[in-house]
mmCIF file of C-alpha atoms in Angstrom:
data_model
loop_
_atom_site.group_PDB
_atom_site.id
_atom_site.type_symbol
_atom_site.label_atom_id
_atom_site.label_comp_id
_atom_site.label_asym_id
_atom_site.label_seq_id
_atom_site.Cartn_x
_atom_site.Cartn_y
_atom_site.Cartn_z
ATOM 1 C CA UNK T 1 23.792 -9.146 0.661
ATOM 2 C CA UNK T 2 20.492 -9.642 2.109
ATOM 3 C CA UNK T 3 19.408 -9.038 5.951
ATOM 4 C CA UNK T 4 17.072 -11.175 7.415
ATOM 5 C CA UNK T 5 14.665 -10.378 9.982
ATOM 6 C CA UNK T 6 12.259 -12.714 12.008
ATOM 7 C CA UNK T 7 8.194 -11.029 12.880
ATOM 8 C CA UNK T 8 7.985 -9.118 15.633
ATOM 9 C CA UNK T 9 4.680 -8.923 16.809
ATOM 10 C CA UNK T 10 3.218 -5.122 17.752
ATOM 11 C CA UNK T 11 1.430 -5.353 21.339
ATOM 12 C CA UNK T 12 -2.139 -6.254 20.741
ATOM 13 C CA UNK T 13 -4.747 -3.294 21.082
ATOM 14 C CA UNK T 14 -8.075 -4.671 19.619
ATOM 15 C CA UNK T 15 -10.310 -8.025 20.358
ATOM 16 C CA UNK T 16 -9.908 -11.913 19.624
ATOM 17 C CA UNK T 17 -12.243 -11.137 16.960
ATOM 18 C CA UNK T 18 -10.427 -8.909 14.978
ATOM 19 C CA UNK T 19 -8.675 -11.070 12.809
ATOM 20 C CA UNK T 20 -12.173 -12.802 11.947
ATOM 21 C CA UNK T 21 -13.930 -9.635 11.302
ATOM 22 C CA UNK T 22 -11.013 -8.180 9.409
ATOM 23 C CA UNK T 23 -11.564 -11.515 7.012
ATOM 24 C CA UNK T 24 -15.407 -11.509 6.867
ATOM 25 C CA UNK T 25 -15.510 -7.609 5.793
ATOM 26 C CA UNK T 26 -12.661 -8.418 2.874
ATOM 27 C CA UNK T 27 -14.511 -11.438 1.519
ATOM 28 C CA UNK T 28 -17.699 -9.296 1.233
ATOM 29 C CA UNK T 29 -16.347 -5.859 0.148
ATOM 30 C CA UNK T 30 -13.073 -6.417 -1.470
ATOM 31 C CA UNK T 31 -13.380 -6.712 -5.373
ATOM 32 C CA UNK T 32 -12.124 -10.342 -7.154
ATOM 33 C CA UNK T 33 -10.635 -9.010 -9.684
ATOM 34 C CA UNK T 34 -8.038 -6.027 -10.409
ATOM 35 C CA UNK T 35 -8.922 -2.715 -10.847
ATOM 36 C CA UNK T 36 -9.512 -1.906 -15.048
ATOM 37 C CA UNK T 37 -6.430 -0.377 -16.153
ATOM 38 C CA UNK T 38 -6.584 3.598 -16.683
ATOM 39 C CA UNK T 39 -8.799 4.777 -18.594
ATOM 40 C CA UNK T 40 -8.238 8.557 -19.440
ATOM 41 C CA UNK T 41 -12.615 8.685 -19.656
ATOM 42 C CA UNK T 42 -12.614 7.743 -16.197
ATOM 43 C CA UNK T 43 -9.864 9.999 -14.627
ATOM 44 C CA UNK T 44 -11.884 12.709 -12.549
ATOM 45 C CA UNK T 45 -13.596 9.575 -10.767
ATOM 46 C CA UNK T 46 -10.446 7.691 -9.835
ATOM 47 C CA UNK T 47 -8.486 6.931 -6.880
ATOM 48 C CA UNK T 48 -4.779 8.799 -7.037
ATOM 49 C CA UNK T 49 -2.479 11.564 -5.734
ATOM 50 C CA UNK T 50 -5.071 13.890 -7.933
ATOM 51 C CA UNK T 51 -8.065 12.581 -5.219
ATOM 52 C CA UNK T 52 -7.980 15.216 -2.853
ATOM 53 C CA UNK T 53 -7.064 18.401 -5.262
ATOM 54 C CA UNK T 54 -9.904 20.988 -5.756
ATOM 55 C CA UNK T 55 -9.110 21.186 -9.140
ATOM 56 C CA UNK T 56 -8.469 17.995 -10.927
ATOM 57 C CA UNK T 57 -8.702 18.312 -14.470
ATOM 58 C CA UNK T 58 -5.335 19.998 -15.104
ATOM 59 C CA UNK T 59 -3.752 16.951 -13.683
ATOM 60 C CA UNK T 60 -4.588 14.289 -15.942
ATOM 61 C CA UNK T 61 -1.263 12.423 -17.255
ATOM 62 C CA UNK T 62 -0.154 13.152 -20.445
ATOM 63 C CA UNK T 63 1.121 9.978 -21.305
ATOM 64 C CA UNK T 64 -0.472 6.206 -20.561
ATOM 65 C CA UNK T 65 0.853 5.517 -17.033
ATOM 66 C CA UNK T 66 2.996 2.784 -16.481
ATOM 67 C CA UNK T 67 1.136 -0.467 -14.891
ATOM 68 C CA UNK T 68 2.016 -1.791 -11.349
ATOM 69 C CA UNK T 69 1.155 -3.706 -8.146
ATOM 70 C CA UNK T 70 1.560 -3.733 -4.960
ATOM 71 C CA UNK T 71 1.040 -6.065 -2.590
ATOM 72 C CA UNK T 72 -1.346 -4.648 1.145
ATOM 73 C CA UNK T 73 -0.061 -7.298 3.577
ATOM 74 C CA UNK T 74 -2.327 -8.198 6.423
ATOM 75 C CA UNK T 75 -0.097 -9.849 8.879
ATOM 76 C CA UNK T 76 -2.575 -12.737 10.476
ATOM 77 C CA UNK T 77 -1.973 -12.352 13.720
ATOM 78 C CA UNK T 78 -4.894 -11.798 16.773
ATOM 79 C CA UNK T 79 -4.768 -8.280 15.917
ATOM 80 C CA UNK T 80 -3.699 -7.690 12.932
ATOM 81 C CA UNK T 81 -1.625 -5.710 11.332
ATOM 82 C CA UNK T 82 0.032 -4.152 7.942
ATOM 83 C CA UNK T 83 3.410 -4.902 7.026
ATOM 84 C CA UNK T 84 4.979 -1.819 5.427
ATOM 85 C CA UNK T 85 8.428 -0.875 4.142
ATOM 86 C CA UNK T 86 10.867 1.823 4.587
ATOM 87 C CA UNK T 87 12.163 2.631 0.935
ATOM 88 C CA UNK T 88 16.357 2.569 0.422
ATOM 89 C CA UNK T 89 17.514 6.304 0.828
ATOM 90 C CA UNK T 90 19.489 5.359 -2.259
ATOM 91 C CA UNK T 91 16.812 4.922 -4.705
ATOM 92 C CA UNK T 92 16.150 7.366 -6.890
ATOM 93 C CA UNK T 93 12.160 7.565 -6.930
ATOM 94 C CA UNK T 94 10.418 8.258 -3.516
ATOM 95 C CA UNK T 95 13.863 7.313 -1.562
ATOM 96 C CA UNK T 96 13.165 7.133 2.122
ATOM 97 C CA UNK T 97 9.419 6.548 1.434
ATOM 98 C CA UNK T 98 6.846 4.142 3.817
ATOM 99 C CA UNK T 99 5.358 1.970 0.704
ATOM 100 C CA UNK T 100 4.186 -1.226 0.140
ATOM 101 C CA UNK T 101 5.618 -3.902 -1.396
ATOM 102 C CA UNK T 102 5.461 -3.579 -4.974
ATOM 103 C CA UNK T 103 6.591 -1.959 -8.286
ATOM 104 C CA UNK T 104 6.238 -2.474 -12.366
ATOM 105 C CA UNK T 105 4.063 -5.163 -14.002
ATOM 106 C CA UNK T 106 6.443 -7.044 -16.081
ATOM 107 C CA UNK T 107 5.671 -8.860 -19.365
ATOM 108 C CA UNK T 108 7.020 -12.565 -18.038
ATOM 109 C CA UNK T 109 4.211 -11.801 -14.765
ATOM 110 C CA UNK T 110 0.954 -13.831 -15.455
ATOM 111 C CA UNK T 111 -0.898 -10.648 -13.567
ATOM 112 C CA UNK T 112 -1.219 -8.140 -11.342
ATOM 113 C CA UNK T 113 -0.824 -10.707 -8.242
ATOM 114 C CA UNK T 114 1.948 -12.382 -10.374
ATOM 115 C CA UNK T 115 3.629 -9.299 -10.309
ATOM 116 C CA UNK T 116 3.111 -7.758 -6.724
ATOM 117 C CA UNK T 117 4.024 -11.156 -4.836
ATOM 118 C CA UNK T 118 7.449 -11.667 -7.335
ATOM 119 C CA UNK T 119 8.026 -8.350 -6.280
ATOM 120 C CA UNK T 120 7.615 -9.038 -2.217
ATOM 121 C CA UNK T 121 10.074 -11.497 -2.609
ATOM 122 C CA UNK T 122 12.468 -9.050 -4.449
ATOM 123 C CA UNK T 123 12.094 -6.801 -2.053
ATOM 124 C CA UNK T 124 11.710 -8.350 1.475
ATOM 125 C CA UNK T 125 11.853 -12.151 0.624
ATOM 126 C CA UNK T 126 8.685 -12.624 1.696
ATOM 127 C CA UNK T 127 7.707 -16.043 0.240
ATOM 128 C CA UNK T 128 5.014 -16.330 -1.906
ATOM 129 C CA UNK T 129 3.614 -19.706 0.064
ATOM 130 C CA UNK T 130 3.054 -17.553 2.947
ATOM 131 C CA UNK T 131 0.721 -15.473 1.264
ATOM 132 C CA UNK T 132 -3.625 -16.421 0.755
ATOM 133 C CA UNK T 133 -4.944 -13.291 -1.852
ATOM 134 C CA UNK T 134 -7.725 -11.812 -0.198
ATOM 135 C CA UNK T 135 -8.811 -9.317 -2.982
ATOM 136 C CA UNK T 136 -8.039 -5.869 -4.601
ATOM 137 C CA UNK T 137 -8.416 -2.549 -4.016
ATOM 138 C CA UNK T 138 -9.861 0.134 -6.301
ATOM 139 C CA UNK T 139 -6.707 1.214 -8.632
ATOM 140 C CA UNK T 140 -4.365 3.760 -8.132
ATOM 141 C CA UNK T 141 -2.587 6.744 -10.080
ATOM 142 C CA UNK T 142 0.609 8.275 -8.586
ATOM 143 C CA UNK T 143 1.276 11.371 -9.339
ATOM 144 C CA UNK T 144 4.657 9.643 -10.753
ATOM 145 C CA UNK T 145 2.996 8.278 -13.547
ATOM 146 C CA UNK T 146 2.063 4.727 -12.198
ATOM 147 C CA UNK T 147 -1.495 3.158 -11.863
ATOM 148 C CA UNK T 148 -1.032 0.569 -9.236
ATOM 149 C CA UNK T 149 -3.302 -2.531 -8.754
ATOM 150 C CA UNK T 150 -3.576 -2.667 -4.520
ATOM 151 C CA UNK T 151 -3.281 -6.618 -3.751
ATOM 152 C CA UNK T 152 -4.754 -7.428 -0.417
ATOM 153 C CA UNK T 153 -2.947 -10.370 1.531
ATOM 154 C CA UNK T 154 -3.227 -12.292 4.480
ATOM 155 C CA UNK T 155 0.311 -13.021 5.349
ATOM 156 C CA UNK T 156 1.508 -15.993 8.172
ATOM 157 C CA UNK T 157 2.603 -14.259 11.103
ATOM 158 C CA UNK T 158 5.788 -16.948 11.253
ATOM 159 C CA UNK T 159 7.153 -15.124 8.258
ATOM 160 C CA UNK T 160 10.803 -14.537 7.709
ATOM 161 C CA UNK T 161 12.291 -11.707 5.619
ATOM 162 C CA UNK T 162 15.498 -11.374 3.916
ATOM 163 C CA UNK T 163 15.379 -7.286 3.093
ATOM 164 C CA UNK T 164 17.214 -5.984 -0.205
ATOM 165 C CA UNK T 165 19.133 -3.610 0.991
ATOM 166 C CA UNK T 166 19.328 -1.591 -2.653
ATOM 167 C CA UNK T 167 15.620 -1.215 -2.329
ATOM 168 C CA UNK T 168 14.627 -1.257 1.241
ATOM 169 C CA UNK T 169 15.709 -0.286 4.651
ATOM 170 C CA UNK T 170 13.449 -1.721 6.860
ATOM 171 C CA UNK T 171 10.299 -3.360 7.205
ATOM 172 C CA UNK T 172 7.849 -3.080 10.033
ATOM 173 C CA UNK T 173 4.441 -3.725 11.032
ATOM 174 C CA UNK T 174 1.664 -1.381 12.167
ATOM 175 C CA UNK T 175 -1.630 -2.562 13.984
ATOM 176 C CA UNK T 176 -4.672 -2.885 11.201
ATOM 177 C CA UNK T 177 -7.491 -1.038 13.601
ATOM 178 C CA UNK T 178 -5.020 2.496 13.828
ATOM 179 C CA UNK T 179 -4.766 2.815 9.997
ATOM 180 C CA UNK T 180 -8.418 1.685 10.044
ATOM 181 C CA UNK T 181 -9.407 4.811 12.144
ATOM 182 C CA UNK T 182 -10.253 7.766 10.260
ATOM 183 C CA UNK T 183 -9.062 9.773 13.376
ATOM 184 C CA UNK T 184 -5.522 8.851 12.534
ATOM 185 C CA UNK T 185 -5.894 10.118 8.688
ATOM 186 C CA UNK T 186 -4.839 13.284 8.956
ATOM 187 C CA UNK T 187 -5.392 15.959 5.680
ATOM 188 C CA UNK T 188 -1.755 17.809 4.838
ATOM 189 C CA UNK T 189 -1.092 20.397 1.753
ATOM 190 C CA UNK T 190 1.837 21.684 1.356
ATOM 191 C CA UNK T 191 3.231 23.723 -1.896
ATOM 192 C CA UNK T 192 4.725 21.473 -4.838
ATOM 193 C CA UNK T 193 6.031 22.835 -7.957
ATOM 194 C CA UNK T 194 4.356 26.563 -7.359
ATOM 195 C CA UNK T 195 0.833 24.014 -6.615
ATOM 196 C CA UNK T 196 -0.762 23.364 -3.304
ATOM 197 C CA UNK T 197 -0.901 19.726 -3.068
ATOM 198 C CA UNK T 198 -3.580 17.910 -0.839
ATOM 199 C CA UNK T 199 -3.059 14.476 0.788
ATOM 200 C CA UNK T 200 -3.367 11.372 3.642
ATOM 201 C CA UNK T 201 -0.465 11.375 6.447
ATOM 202 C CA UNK T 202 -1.191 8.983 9.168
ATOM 203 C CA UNK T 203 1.936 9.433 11.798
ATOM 204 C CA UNK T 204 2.347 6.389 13.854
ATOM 205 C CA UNK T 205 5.417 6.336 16.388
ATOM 206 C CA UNK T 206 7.959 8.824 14.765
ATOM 207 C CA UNK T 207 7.321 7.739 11.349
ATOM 208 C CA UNK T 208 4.519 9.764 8.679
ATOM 209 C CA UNK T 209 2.840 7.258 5.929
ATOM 210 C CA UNK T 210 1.537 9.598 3.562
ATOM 211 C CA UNK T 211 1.256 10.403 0.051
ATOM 212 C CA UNK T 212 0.023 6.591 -2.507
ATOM 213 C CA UNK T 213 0.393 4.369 0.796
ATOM 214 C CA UNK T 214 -1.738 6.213 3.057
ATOM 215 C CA UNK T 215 -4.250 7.328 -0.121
ATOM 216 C CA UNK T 216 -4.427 2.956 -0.513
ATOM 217 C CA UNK T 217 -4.833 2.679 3.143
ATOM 218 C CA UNK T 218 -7.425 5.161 2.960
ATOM 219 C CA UNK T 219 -9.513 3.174 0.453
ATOM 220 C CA UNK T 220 -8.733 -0.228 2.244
ATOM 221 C CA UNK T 221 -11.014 1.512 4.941
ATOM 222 C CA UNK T 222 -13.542 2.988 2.755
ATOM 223 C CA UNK T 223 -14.113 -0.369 0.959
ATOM 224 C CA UNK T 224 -14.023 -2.480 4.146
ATOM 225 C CA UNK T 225 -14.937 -0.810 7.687
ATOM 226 C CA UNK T 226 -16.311 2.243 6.419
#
């Protein structure tokens, strides 16, 4: 069973312009294509959970990570915002996790926006017809074992989900110019498996997006407002 929610629109906290300068700054500085897939050559320069650690080299994947997308949906309203999900406590990778829409490439996807907008609608229902592909982000490897093409959307604001509930909770949106501010990126560590860990958290009204989803958001500012 499926629960369907209408858009509810965050109160507005930037300019009319927003939207239009949001769209100018992605047509110049987002990239046309995806991201190359990994390339173990490439690893210390790479986007990833790894980013932030003082010492990197250790923490190279041992095995080819598995390829995925995700779709970053700009919501197209005056000021926009991201559309984000809460992950289903019952799943059992990153359960209870703020993520994107997203998840494996499969083989019957034509590509990386194939797979990230056939995995919106999965997900959240989010039709595919409501989507216009703005670009990519650089690539991303989780510490799970995943290098994730970042698909950058501009989504109609008259959307209407219908959220799986066996892979998501909730969905909500958060205005485009707080994640945009590097005030609001805050730098965490805490201890993981004997190692201190380094990463993003960006807290916004009770809830912390941290860990992939705030390392993306992190380079959807450095490519385009930074």
């Amino acid at each position: 069973m499926t629960h369907q929610t209408h858009a509810e629109a965050p109160a507005a906290t930037g300019t009319a312009d927003a939207l239009a300068d949001f769209l100018a700054r992605a047509a110049a500085r987002l990239s046309p294509a995806p991201p190359p897939f990994y390339s173990q050559a490439a690893f210390l320069g790479l986007n990833g959970d790894h980013a932030l650690q003082p010492e990197k080299a250790s923490l190279a994947p041992a095995a080819t990570p598995r390829h995925a997308a995700v779709l970053v949906p700009v919501v197209a309203r005056p000021e926009p915002t991201i559309l984000l999900t809460l992950r289903s406590s019952s799943l059992s990778n990153h359960a209870g996790q703020i993520a994107f829409p997203g998840g494996r490439v499969d083989p019957g996807d034509r590509d990386e926006l194939d797979a990230a907008l056939r995995e919106a609608w999965e997900e959240v229902g989010l039709d595919q017809r409501l989507v216009r592909p703005l670009g990519y982000l650089d690539g991303y490897l989780s510490g799970t074992g995943f290098w994730i093409a970042p698909v950058v959307g501009l989504v109609d604001p008259a959307y209407v989900l219908a959220l799986n509930p066996a892979e998501v909770d909730e969905a909500f949106e958060v205005p485009l110019s707080f994640l945009m501010s590097p005030r609001n990126h805050e730098r965490q560590s805490r201890d993981w498996k004997g190692t201190l860990r380094h990463f993003y958290v960006m807290p916004y009204e009770g809830r912390n997006i941290w860990g992939a989803t705030a390392g993306m958001l992190r380079n959807l500012y450095e490519k385009v407002y930074a």
